[in-house]
Amino acid sequence: MAQCFLHGNGGANPLNFKVVGNPQPTNPKENTIWVNTDTPITGWHLGAEEPGIDYLTFPYSSGEHLFTNGITFTANADKSITVNGIAQGGRADYVCYIGTFKPGKYKLSGLTEINGADGISVWNNDDSTSLAYLTTYGTYEFEVTTEFYGNVTLLIQEGSSHSNTIVRPKLLYCSVGMAWITTGTLSTVAFNALKKNGIQVYPISAKQYINNAWVDKEAKIYQNGAWVNLYEWNGQLYELGEEFISKTGGWDIVNGRNSSYDAGQGTKEATEIHLACGTVGTAIAAVTVNKVDLSKYTTLKCNVTNYKRFGRIQVASSQATDGDGVAFADITGEGTYSLNIANLTGSYYILICTWYSNNSSPTSLHFDKVWLE
Amino acid sequence: MKTIYIDSDFKCHVTDDGTMKAVETEVFDGKCATFIEGYRFVPSGETWTRSDGVVFRGEMVAPWQDYGKLDAAQRQYEQEQLADMKNALAKLGVTLDE
């Protein structure tokens, strides 16, 4: 199993810890981080830059030229672009990326010499709207809440003149639940995992980048002669898009209530789960994939951010179509709702549900947090 | 729909001792008395405060006795109901293919 030595960023960051996979080391040194994974840990990056995945794919190989409307764009080996000429007969565009933009936080940068009206554009092709147009030095941050198809393009406006202007477009991506952080703090360290099977460790959980997706992993750090959890789990089951898969197995959207109801609508948004029943005789529920052990907890809570007509927080022995389940509490508005689970031992499914029955009206229920106390 | 009775602590009862509040609900349809009386029913619009101070809003239905015991009692009740039905059918000369 590959091991990675992570060293601090110079004297300001004397971390010097080691990240290892399975098997769990029997004679670990202080600050060794063990991630419960059989997938080899083969890549990581801990540098002076803020961490994040560079989104731009640059369709042109180093040395290739694109000539359009009087402008020559030359792709360089370091992913910078050299711009020459005078834009005539229209605007000259150089596409740096075209594809899907996932929900998360983005940071656009890259203008070092360019000026005037020229800049780097981030464009939503789905609804023909602009998310960013950077025309100055520095960075521009924006957030995507709904996935869309779009592009990042360097725009040289008609009439603009350039002589060996260097542009270095960069679009850093930070997934939901993370924040831009600087390296050097053990509890918040995250590092660029561009390489296959790199490890990313941050306060909520440990994740490993496998097959272009982050997968939850258990992680412990060896301190003072014992393995302790690298992060503290405080009973969260869902929080702002984080599904706490290691505890819940994730959240499914299912037809809730019983077999006589048709399915309503439910979506997982960037930071919330949205449920709705617009037609009489429909029901929908967000439910944990796995049963959750409730033995150590006395209260199940849910924070509702949007509400119309009816909802319920419920504990059940089956994932759906269980009627009232083992215990439930009605949701009657926005805010935090609690269910007493003090006399439940063992494991149960957790459901947040809504339905539109006869003598009722259309329902809507959004929530951003579910947790145990 | 069934009528149950709740006391001042919102605990459920199948009979009224003269001090309780009657509640009409479908939640306990098909449930035996032992199961019902192991639950607490907080009606809509009312609140119950647990001994540790946590406040719960109604409508809330949750066990106040160990749910494992309640579930076991309910399963036994259902088995007895099934046995009774089979005996009744047998007397009518109806046999079941199992």
Short mmCIF file of C-alpha atoms in Angstrom, two decimals:
data_model
loop_
_atom_site.label_atom_id
_atom_site.label_comp_id
_atom_site.label_asym_id
_atom_site.label_seq_id
_atom_site.Cartn_x
_atom_site.Cartn_y
_atom_site.Cartn_z
CA MET A 1 0.00 0.00 0.00
CA ALA A 2 1.47 3.32 -1.02
CA GLN A 3 2.28 5.80 1.69
CA CYS A 4 2.61 9.52 1.36
CA PHE A 5 4.79 11.73 3.46
CA LEU A 6 3.30 15.16 3.88
CA HIS A 7 5.64 17.88 4.92
CA GLY A 8 4.78 21.33 6.05
CA ASN A 9 4.91 24.34 3.86
CA GLY A 10 8.26 25.57 5.05
CA GLY A 11 8.99 26.63 8.58
CA ALA A 12 5.54 28.16 9.03
CA ASN A 13 3.89 24.74 8.85
CA PRO A 14 5.86 22.06 10.68
CA LEU A 15 3.24 19.30 10.34
CA ASN A 16 5.45 16.45 9.18
CA PHE A 17 2.76 13.76 9.34
CA LYS A 18 2.22 10.63 7.28
CA VAL A 19 -1.01 9.43 5.64
CA VAL A 20 -1.36 5.67 5.25
CA GLY A 21 -4.06 3.32 4.05
CA ASN A 22 -4.82 -0.27 5.06
CA PRO A 23 -3.64 -2.20 6.90
CA GLN A 24 -3.77 0.04 9.95
CA PRO A 25 -0.16 0.41 11.13
CA THR A 26 0.72 -1.51 14.25
CA ASN A 27 3.58 0.75 15.32
CA PRO A 28 2.55 4.21 14.21
CA LYS A 29 4.50 7.36 14.88
CA GLU A 30 2.98 10.48 16.38
CA ASN A 31 0.59 12.29 13.98
CA THR A 32 0.33 9.43 11.54
CA ILE A 33 -3.06 9.64 9.83
CA TRP A 34 -4.64 6.32 8.93
CA VAL A 35 -7.45 6.32 6.34
CA ASN A 36 -9.54 3.16 6.22
CA THR A 37 -9.11 2.37 2.55
CA ASP A 38 -7.84 -0.50 0.44
CA THR A 39 -7.43 1.80 -2.57
CA PRO A 40 -3.81 2.89 -2.84
CA ILE A 41 -3.08 6.47 -1.88
CA THR A 42 -0.89 7.55 -4.75
CA GLY A 43 -1.11 11.29 -5.13
CA TRP A 44 -1.33 14.48 -3.16
CA HIS A 45 -0.24 18.05 -3.32
CA LEU A 46 0.40 20.37 -0.45
CA GLY A 47 1.69 23.69 -1.63
CA ALA A 48 1.71 27.36 -1.11
CA GLU A 49 -1.42 27.87 -3.17
CA GLU A 50 -4.87 27.64 -1.73
CA PRO A 51 -6.23 24.17 -2.37
CA GLY A 52 -8.86 23.37 -4.91
CA ILE A 53 -9.26 21.58 -8.17
CA ASP A 54 -8.33 23.59 -11.27
CA TYR A 55 -11.40 23.23 -13.45
CA LEU A 56 -9.90 24.36 -16.76
CA THR A 57 -9.02 21.68 -19.30
CA PHE A 58 -7.51 23.80 -22.12
CA PRO A 59 -8.34 22.00 -25.36
CA TYR A 60 -5.16 23.15 -27.07
CA SER A 61 -1.84 21.42 -26.50
CA SER A 62 1.31 23.31 -25.74
CA GLY A 63 2.57 25.20 -28.78
CA GLU A 64 -0.69 25.01 -30.72
CA HIS A 65 -2.15 28.19 -32.13
CA LEU A 66 -5.70 29.37 -32.58
CA PHE A 67 -6.09 32.20 -35.07
CA THR A 68 -9.44 33.97 -35.09
CA ASN A 69 -10.57 37.47 -36.06
CA GLY A 70 -7.04 38.82 -36.22
CA ILE A 71 -5.87 37.41 -32.90
CA THR A 72 -3.40 34.55 -32.45
CA PHE A 73 -3.76 32.59 -29.23
CA THR A 74 -0.79 30.35 -28.40
CA ALA A 75 -1.15 27.64 -25.75
CA ASN A 76 1.91 27.37 -23.49
CA ALA A 77 3.17 24.38 -21.51
CA ASP A 78 2.24 25.97 -18.19
CA LYS A 79 -1.37 26.46 -19.37
CA SER A 80 -0.91 30.16 -19.91
CA ILE A 81 -1.98 31.71 -23.21
CA THR A 82 -0.01 34.21 -25.27
CA VAL A 83 -2.17 36.72 -27.13
CA ASN A 84 -0.98 38.59 -30.25
CA GLY A 85 -2.62 40.77 -32.89
CA ILE A 86 -5.53 43.16 -33.30
CA ALA A 87 -9.09 41.83 -33.05
CA GLN A 88 -10.83 42.73 -36.27
CA GLY A 89 -14.10 41.66 -37.81
CA GLY A 90 -15.49 40.64 -34.48
CA ARG A 91 -14.49 39.40 -31.04
CA ALA A 92 -11.79 36.73 -30.71
CA ASP A 93 -12.60 33.91 -28.28
CA TYR A 94 -10.39 31.23 -26.74
CA VAL A 95 -12.31 28.51 -24.91
CA CYS A 96 -10.53 27.28 -21.78
CA TYR A 97 -13.23 24.89 -20.66
CA ILE A 98 -16.62 23.72 -21.85
CA GLY A 99 -18.64 21.26 -19.86
CA THR A 100 -20.50 20.72 -16.61
CA PHE A 101 -20.22 23.06 -13.63
CA LYS A 102 -20.98 21.15 -10.44
CA PRO A 103 -22.53 22.80 -7.38
CA GLY A 104 -19.82 24.35 -5.26
CA LYS A 105 -17.62 27.40 -4.90
CA TYR A 106 -15.46 28.75 -7.69
CA LYS A 107 -12.59 31.22 -7.76
CA LEU A 108 -11.66 32.75 -11.12
CA SER A 109 -8.34 34.44 -11.76
CA GLY A 110 -5.65 34.86 -14.39
CA LEU A 111 -5.32 38.34 -15.80
CA THR A 112 -1.77 39.54 -15.31
CA GLU A 113 -1.20 41.90 -18.23
CA ILE A 114 -4.53 42.26 -19.93
CA ASN A 115 -6.51 45.45 -19.59
CA GLY A 116 -9.50 47.26 -20.92
CA ALA A 117 -12.64 45.38 -21.86
CA ASP A 118 -10.91 42.07 -22.51
CA GLY A 119 -11.40 39.41 -19.91
CA ILE A 120 -12.28 35.87 -18.86
CA SER A 121 -15.94 34.93 -19.04
CA VAL A 122 -17.86 32.19 -17.26
CA TRP A 123 -21.08 31.55 -19.15
CA ASN A 124 -24.11 29.35 -18.45
CA ASN A 125 -25.08 27.77 -21.76
CA ASP A 126 -28.31 26.34 -20.34
CA ASP A 127 -29.95 29.69 -19.68
CA SER A 128 -27.57 32.05 -21.50
CA THR A 129 -26.51 33.95 -18.41
CA SER A 130 -23.14 35.17 -17.23
CA LEU A 131 -21.73 34.07 -13.90
CA ALA A 132 -18.51 36.04 -14.15
CA TYR A 133 -16.57 38.35 -16.43
CA LEU A 134 -13.17 39.10 -15.00
CA THR A 135 -11.52 42.12 -16.58
CA THR A 136 -9.11 43.13 -13.84
CA TYR A 137 -6.33 41.67 -11.80
CA GLY A 138 -7.14 39.59 -8.76
CA THR A 139 -9.80 36.95 -8.24
CA TYR A 140 -13.54 36.70 -8.54
CA GLU A 141 -15.51 34.23 -6.46
CA PHE A 142 -18.92 32.86 -7.28
CA GLU A 143 -21.07 29.97 -6.19
CA VAL A 144 -23.02 27.46 -8.24
CA THR A 145 -26.09 25.96 -6.60
CA THR A 146 -27.59 24.12 -9.58
CA GLU A 147 -25.45 22.15 -11.98
CA PHE A 148 -25.31 23.61 -15.47
CA TYR A 149 -23.50 23.25 -18.79
CA GLY A 150 -21.30 26.19 -19.62
CA ASN A 151 -17.92 27.48 -20.66
CA VAL A 152 -14.93 29.53 -19.56
CA THR A 153 -13.66 31.66 -22.41
CA LEU A 154 -10.99 34.32 -22.83
CA LEU A 155 -12.58 37.18 -24.76
CA ILE A 156 -10.57 39.68 -26.81
CA GLN A 157 -12.96 42.44 -27.82
CA GLU A 158 -13.01 43.83 -31.35
CA GLY A 159 -10.37 46.51 -31.80
CA SER A 160 -8.24 45.33 -28.88
CA SER A 161 -4.50 45.14 -29.60
CA HIS A 162 -2.00 42.78 -27.99
CA SER A 163 1.68 42.04 -28.28
CA ASN A 164 2.78 38.92 -26.42
CA THR A 165 0.19 39.44 -23.69
CA ILE A 166 0.28 36.52 -21.23
CA VAL A 167 -2.97 35.36 -19.66
CA ARG A 168 -3.06 32.60 -17.04
CA PRO A 169 -6.69 31.54 -16.58
CA LYS A 170 -7.42 29.51 -13.51
CA LEU A 171 -10.74 28.40 -12.10
CA LEU A 172 -10.38 26.76 -8.72
CA TYR A 173 -13.27 24.59 -7.59
CA CYS A 174 -14.16 23.82 -4.01
CA SER A 175 -16.98 21.37 -3.42
CA VAL A 176 -19.99 21.98 -1.22
CA GLY A 177 -19.18 21.67 2.45
CA MET A 178 -15.60 22.86 2.07
CA ALA A 179 -14.12 26.28 2.38
CA TRP A 180 -11.06 27.97 0.95
CA ILE A 181 -8.37 27.38 3.52
CA THR A 182 -4.70 27.91 3.80
CA THR A 183 -2.42 25.02 4.42
CA GLY A 184 -0.82 24.65 7.77
CA THR A 185 -3.61 23.82 10.18
CA LEU A 186 -3.91 20.14 11.01
CA SER A 187 -7.65 20.12 11.59
CA THR A 188 -8.44 21.97 8.37
CA VAL A 189 -5.73 20.82 6.04
CA ALA A 190 -6.90 20.01 2.55
CA PHE A 191 -4.71 19.63 -0.42
CA ASN A 192 -5.02 19.54 -4.13
CA ALA A 193 -6.04 16.04 -5.10
CA LEU A 194 -5.67 16.35 -8.84
CA LYS A 195 -3.81 13.12 -8.99
CA LYS A 196 -5.58 9.82 -8.94
CA ASN A 197 -6.52 8.52 -5.51
CA GLY A 198 -5.22 11.57 -3.69
CA ILE A 199 -6.51 12.13 -0.19
CA GLN A 200 -8.43 15.14 1.04
CA VAL A 201 -8.97 15.58 4.76
CA TYR A 202 -11.16 18.26 6.23
CA PRO A 203 -13.23 18.88 9.38
CA ILE A 204 -16.45 17.12 8.42
CA SER A 205 -14.99 13.86 7.23
CA ALA A 206 -12.16 12.27 5.35
CA LYS A 207 -12.65 11.66 1.65
CA GLN A 208 -10.60 9.90 -0.98
CA TYR A 209 -10.70 10.93 -4.64
CA ILE A 210 -11.52 7.68 -6.48
CA ASN A 211 -12.74 7.50 -10.08
CA ASN A 212 -13.43 11.22 -10.28
CA ALA A 213 -15.56 11.31 -7.16
CA TRP A 214 -15.01 11.93 -3.47
CA VAL A 215 -15.76 8.88 -1.36
CA ASP A 216 -16.24 9.03 2.44
CA LYS A 217 -13.57 7.25 4.40
CA GLU A 218 -13.02 6.62 8.08
CA ALA A 219 -9.83 8.28 9.31
CA LYS A 220 -7.91 8.33 12.58
CA ILE A 221 -4.76 10.04 13.74
CA TYR A 222 -2.26 8.58 16.16
CA GLN A 223 -1.73 10.95 19.08
CA ASN A 224 -0.42 10.40 22.59
CA GLY A 225 -0.23 6.65 22.14
CA ALA A 226 -3.76 6.08 20.82
CA TRP A 227 -5.80 6.25 17.62
CA VAL A 228 -8.42 8.96 17.81
CA ASN A 229 -10.97 10.04 15.25
CA LEU A 230 -9.50 12.61 12.94
CA TYR A 231 -12.75 14.48 13.01
CA GLU A 232 -15.55 14.78 15.52
CA TRP A 233 -18.94 13.52 14.44
CA ASN A 234 -21.58 15.43 16.33
CA GLY A 235 -24.66 13.43 15.39
CA GLN A 236 -25.18 15.01 12.00
CA LEU A 237 -27.11 12.96 9.47
CA TYR A 238 -27.52 15.69 6.83
CA GLU A 239 -26.08 19.19 6.76
CA LEU A 240 -25.96 21.69 3.90
CA GLY A 241 -25.56 19.04 1.23
CA GLU A 242 -23.26 16.76 3.23
CA GLU A 243 -25.01 13.41 3.59
CA PHE A 244 -22.64 11.83 6.14
CA ILE A 245 -22.55 8.69 4.08
CA SER A 246 -20.44 6.80 6.60
CA LYS A 247 -23.32 7.16 9.08
CA THR A 248 -26.39 7.16 6.82
CA GLY A 249 -25.31 5.42 3.63
CA GLY A 250 -26.60 8.56 1.94
CA TRP A 251 -30.13 9.84 1.47
CA ASP A 252 -32.62 8.39 -1.02
CA ILE A 253 -35.68 10.13 -2.37
CA VAL A 254 -38.53 7.61 -2.27
CA ASN A 255 -42.27 7.46 -2.56
CA GLY A 256 -43.17 7.78 1.08
CA ARG A 257 -46.27 6.88 3.04
CA ASN A 258 -47.82 3.71 1.59
CA SER A 259 -48.47 1.89 -1.66
CA SER A 260 -51.75 3.69 -2.35
CA TYR A 261 -49.87 6.95 -2.97
CA ASP A 262 -48.07 7.92 -6.16
CA ALA A 263 -44.67 9.55 -6.00
CA GLY A 264 -44.38 13.29 -5.43
CA GLN A 265 -41.28 15.29 -6.30
CA GLY A 266 -37.97 15.36 -4.50
CA THR A 267 -34.54 16.73 -5.39
CA LYS A 268 -31.19 17.04 -3.75
CA GLU A 269 -30.04 20.61 -4.09
CA ALA A 270 -26.58 21.93 -3.27
CA THR A 271 -27.31 22.67 0.39
CA GLU A 272 -30.82 21.34 0.94
CA ILE A 273 -33.22 18.56 0.07
CA HIS A 274 -36.48 19.68 -1.50
CA LEU A 275 -39.69 17.69 -1.30
CA ALA A 276 -43.04 18.58 -2.83
CA CYS A 277 -46.42 17.04 -3.56
CA GLY A 278 -48.41 18.98 -6.12
CA THR A 279 -51.06 16.40 -6.88
CA VAL A 280 -53.58 14.82 -4.56
CA GLY A 281 -52.72 11.24 -3.71
CA THR A 282 -48.94 11.73 -3.83
CA ALA A 283 -46.27 11.30 -1.21
CA ILE A 284 -42.50 11.73 -1.10
CA ALA A 285 -39.79 11.17 1.46
CA ALA A 286 -36.09 11.66 1.95
CA VAL A 287 -34.85 8.58 3.79
CA THR A 288 -31.48 7.27 4.92
CA VAL A 289 -30.11 4.45 2.80
CA ASN A 290 -28.99 2.62 5.91
CA LYS A 291 -30.53 2.24 9.32
CA VAL A 292 -28.99 4.54 11.89
CA ASP A 293 -28.21 3.38 15.41
CA LEU A 294 -30.28 5.59 17.73
CA SER A 295 -29.30 3.89 20.97
CA LYS A 296 -27.11 6.69 22.31
CA TYR A 297 -29.44 9.53 21.41
CA THR A 298 -32.59 11.00 22.86
CA THR A 299 -33.71 13.46 20.20
CA LEU A 300 -33.92 13.52 16.40
CA LYS A 301 -34.04 17.00 14.92
CA CYS A 302 -34.66 18.56 11.54
CA ASN A 303 -34.28 22.17 10.39
CA VAL A 304 -36.93 23.18 7.89
CA THR A 305 -36.15 26.10 5.59
CA ASN A 306 -39.29 26.18 3.48
CA TYR A 307 -42.70 24.82 4.25
CA LYS A 308 -46.16 24.59 2.79
CA ARG A 309 -49.04 22.67 4.24
CA PHE A 310 -47.62 19.42 5.76
CA GLY A 311 -44.53 17.48 6.69
CA ARG A 312 -43.24 14.95 9.14
CA ILE A 313 -40.00 13.77 10.69
CA GLN A 314 -40.20 10.04 11.22
CA VAL A 315 -38.36 6.97 12.42
CA ALA A 316 -39.28 3.68 10.77
CA SER A 317 -38.33 0.03 10.52
CA SER A 318 -38.56 0.07 6.73
CA GLN A 319 -37.29 2.62 4.27
CA ALA A 320 -40.66 3.73 2.95
CA THR A 321 -44.35 2.88 2.72
CA ASP A 322 -44.42 2.30 6.44
CA GLY A 323 -47.33 4.54 7.27
CA ASP A 324 -46.62 6.29 10.55
CA GLY A 325 -43.49 4.30 11.33
CA VAL A 326 -42.26 3.74 14.87
CA ALA A 327 -42.40 7.39 15.92
CA PHE A 328 -43.05 10.70 14.26
CA ALA A 329 -43.40 14.43 14.83
CA ASP A 330 -45.37 16.71 12.55
CA ILE A 331 -43.72 19.64 10.80
CA THR A 332 -45.96 22.67 10.74
CA GLY A 333 -43.72 25.48 9.56
CA GLU A 334 -40.14 26.63 9.15
CA GLY A 335 -37.66 26.12 11.94
CA THR A 336 -36.32 23.23 13.99
CA TYR A 337 -38.52 20.26 14.82
CA SER A 338 -37.76 17.55 17.37
CA LEU A 339 -38.81 13.95 17.84
CA ASN A 340 -38.35 12.13 21.15
CA ILE A 341 -36.38 8.93 20.51
CA ALA A 342 -35.21 8.33 24.08
CA ASN A 343 -36.95 4.94 24.26
CA LEU A 344 -35.70 3.62 20.95
CA THR A 345 -32.74 1.30 21.02
CA GLY A 346 -31.23 -0.24 17.95
CA SER A 347 -31.20 0.99 14.38
CA TYR A 348 -33.94 2.59 12.30
CA TYR A 349 -34.41 4.48 9.07
CA ILE A 350 -34.80 8.23 9.33
CA LEU A 351 -37.40 9.83 7.08
CA ILE A 352 -38.45 13.38 6.31
CA CYS A 353 -41.68 13.18 4.38
CA THR A 354 -44.68 14.98 3.04
CA TRP A 355 -47.88 13.92 1.33
CA TYR A 356 -50.98 15.37 -0.25
CA SER A 357 -54.06 13.46 0.78
CA ASN A 358 -57.74 14.08 0.25
CA ASN A 359 -59.04 17.21 2.01
CA SER A 360 -55.51 18.62 1.93
CA SER A 361 -53.64 20.88 -0.49
CA PRO A 362 -50.25 20.94 -2.32
CA THR A 363 -47.27 20.61 -0.01
CA SER A 364 -43.67 21.76 -0.03
CA LEU A 365 -40.91 20.91 2.41
CA HIS A 366 -37.23 21.95 2.26
CA PHE A 367 -34.70 21.09 4.91
CA ASP A 368 -30.99 21.71 5.34
CA LYS A 369 -30.07 19.78 8.46
CA VAL A 370 -31.00 16.56 10.23
CA TRP A 371 -29.17 15.53 13.36
CA LEU A 372 -29.20 13.51 16.56
CA GLU A 373 -28.71 14.77 20.09
CA MET B 1 -60.03 5.42 13.56
CA LYS B 2 -59.81 4.68 17.25
CA THR B 3 -60.45 6.60 20.45
CA ILE B 4 -57.60 6.60 22.94
CA TYR B 5 -57.14 8.58 26.13
CA ILE B 6 -54.19 10.66 27.16
CA ASP B 7 -53.26 11.70 30.66
CA SER B 8 -51.65 14.92 31.81
CA ASP B 9 -48.25 13.64 30.68
CA PHE B 10 -49.67 12.75 27.26
CA LYS B 11 -49.29 9.03 27.94
CA CYS B 12 -51.84 6.88 26.09
CA HIS B 13 -54.49 4.69 27.70
CA VAL B 14 -57.20 2.48 26.26
CA THR B 15 -59.70 3.37 29.00
CA ASP B 16 -60.51 6.64 30.68
CA ASP B 17 -60.16 6.88 34.45
CA GLY B 18 -62.28 10.01 34.42
CA THR B 19 -59.39 12.48 34.29
CA MET B 20 -58.13 11.89 30.76
CA LYS B 21 -58.66 13.53 27.41
CA ALA B 22 -60.17 11.55 24.54
CA VAL B 23 -58.31 11.62 21.21
CA GLU B 24 -59.51 10.26 17.88
CA THR B 25 -56.62 8.95 15.81
CA GLU B 26 -55.75 6.38 13.16
CA VAL B 27 -52.19 6.01 14.46
CA PHE B 28 -53.00 3.04 16.69
CA ASP B 29 -55.37 1.20 14.38
CA GLY B 30 -54.71 -2.54 14.69
CA LYS B 31 -52.51 -2.10 17.77
CA CYS B 32 -52.97 -3.98 21.01
CA ALA B 33 -53.53 -2.29 24.37
CA THR B 34 -50.00 -2.98 25.60
CA PHE B 35 -48.55 -1.31 22.53
CA ILE B 36 -50.85 1.69 22.76
CA GLU B 37 -50.22 2.24 26.44
CA GLY B 38 -46.47 2.31 25.84
CA TYR B 39 -46.80 5.43 23.71
CA ARG B 40 -47.09 9.14 24.29
CA PHE B 41 -49.41 11.18 22.03
CA VAL B 42 -48.94 14.96 21.97
CA PRO B 43 -51.83 16.52 20.04
CA SER B 44 -51.33 19.17 17.43
CA GLY B 45 -51.02 22.61 18.98
CA GLU B 46 -49.79 21.31 22.32
CA THR B 47 -46.29 20.84 23.71
CA TRP B 48 -44.66 18.33 26.04
CA THR B 49 -41.52 19.06 28.02
CA ARG B 50 -39.22 16.13 28.68
CA SER B 51 -37.54 15.80 32.08
CA ASP B 52 -34.30 17.24 30.66
CA GLY B 53 -36.11 20.37 29.53
CA VAL B 54 -36.34 19.62 25.80
CA VAL B 55 -39.69 20.79 24.43
CA PHE B 56 -41.53 18.80 21.79
CA ARG B 57 -44.35 20.17 19.67
CA GLY B 58 -47.36 18.18 18.64
CA GLU B 59 -48.51 16.30 16.89
CA MET B 60 -45.88 13.88 18.11
CA VAL B 61 -46.28 10.15 18.66
CA ALA B 62 -43.36 8.35 20.27
CA PRO B 63 -42.89 5.48 22.71
CA TRP B 64 -42.24 6.24 26.36
CA GLN B 65 -41.55 2.58 27.13
CA ASP B 66 -38.83 0.52 25.51
CA TYR B 67 -39.98 0.05 21.94
CA GLY B 68 -38.53 -3.43 21.72
CA LYS B 69 -40.96 -4.67 24.36
CA LEU B 70 -43.90 -2.90 22.71
CA ASP B 71 -43.02 -4.37 19.35
CA ALA B 72 -42.77 -7.86 20.85
CA ALA B 73 -46.19 -7.46 22.50
CA GLN B 74 -47.72 -6.30 19.22
CA ARG B 75 -46.25 -9.23 17.29
CA GLN B 76 -47.64 -11.67 19.85
CA TYR B 77 -51.04 -9.96 19.61
CA GLU B 78 -50.98 -10.29 15.83
CA GLN B 79 -50.06 -13.99 16.09
CA GLU B 80 -52.98 -14.53 18.47
CA GLN B 81 -55.30 -12.68 16.11
CA LEU B 82 -54.16 -14.87 13.25
CA ALA B 83 -54.69 -18.04 15.30
CA ASP B 84 -58.20 -16.91 16.21
CA MET B 85 -59.03 -16.26 12.57
CA LYS B 86 -57.78 -19.67 11.52
CA ASN B 87 -59.87 -21.36 14.23
CA ALA B 88 -62.93 -19.46 13.13
CA LEU B 89 -62.38 -20.43 9.50
CA ALA B 90 -61.83 -24.05 10.50
CA LYS B 91 -65.20 -24.11 12.24
CA LEU B 92 -66.73 -22.89 9.00
CA GLY B 93 -65.02 -25.68 7.13
CA VAL B 94 -62.62 -23.37 5.34
CA THR B 95 -59.05 -24.56 5.09
CA LEU B 96 -56.06 -22.44 4.16
CA ASP B 97 -53.37 -23.39 1.69
CA GLU B 98 -50.05 -22.59 3.34
#
